[in-house]
Amino acid sequence: MSNKPVIVYGASGYTGRLICEYLREFGVPFVAAGRDEGKLKASMEAHVPGIETADYEIVQVDHTVEALTELFRGASVVCNTVGPFSKYGPEVVEACLAAGTHYLDTTGEQDWLITCDEKYGADFAAAGLLLSPGIAQMYTTGEIAAELCLEKPGLDTLDIAVFWGGSPTIASTQTILVNAATSRAHYLQQNQYVEFDPTQGLVSLVVPGQHELALSLPWGGTSHPVWYRKDPRVANCKAQGGVFNAALMNGVPQIVAGALEATKDMNEEERDQALTATAAQVMNQMPPRENPRLNKSLDSVHASGPLGRAHCVIHGNQNYKQTGLLQAYAAYSLLQQPPLRVGFASGCKAFGHRELLGQLRAFGLVSEPVLTVEG
């Protein structure tokens, strides 16, 4: 049973330790939890600045519903960073429901979001708990831009682009491969999920602020179509994105196609082992701490309707730090007051898009949005 209000599960990972860093800045006591006490201790001491002033403890825990439920009891919020979430998420969500804690995670796995919505959402709502997967830069910052556009009534179509500078972490590389092997990517068309053409490959997108076209992929469809499927304002939503590094983007489809071909005849256990090995070949070490001059982010949303248009661009930096801050602020907010919604809800619906934008601005991670409204 926890005597701290917030638990960061997977705290030794790249994103987990950033959440801990920002919880420290908000003055929130937390448990750094995971499956390896040694890794947790080393990660906290070596990678979380000012950790000696934080109110925290380290707990090693087995990845079972029973063990996690026992740990979560007494806490108010769990920030889950252990992916692939479609594989490891159910135990954490079920433990949160059993223990009576709010659930946050950083996923971009569309199939996991749909599972959260359809399988667990009603139970969390009945318990007065928040189930909010996908609170992360790649999804929430773009959602903030979309919500700013939707402040103009009458817009029903969202065209979302998300780009960032840098390379994926070990965990996100593995998630990309597992997601590609086990699920399909969808966009929203007239409030229905429509599958992206799996043979589509790279798509060139116009990116605000540069003359060169950028290369994009659906990245599993992203969170946005799931969040907006039941939003009465929105009928259509498509999201694509990528890294600014064209060479890296050109290599992604080849790596994914090779991995899928090599594992097509394997059982689930063999496939997961092979995909983990492939991910390690692509990225087998923790990326360096982000540099704001190099690790830039860009979120662009075109919103349109029958008689109007809006366009919002948010330039930022250090997308993993944005994720860490958004998670920590969400946890901090839940300790102060109930969320705006319970059950399955996005970050913006649970905490307010302008409130989340204010935090990103306050910590110097995004610039003032550039919003253009027509009609």
Coordinates of C-alpha atoms in Angstrom, one line a residue, residues 22 165 307:
Y22 CA 8.4 17.6 -12.9
G165 CA 13.3 16.6 -33.8
L307 CA -18.3 28.1 -44.1

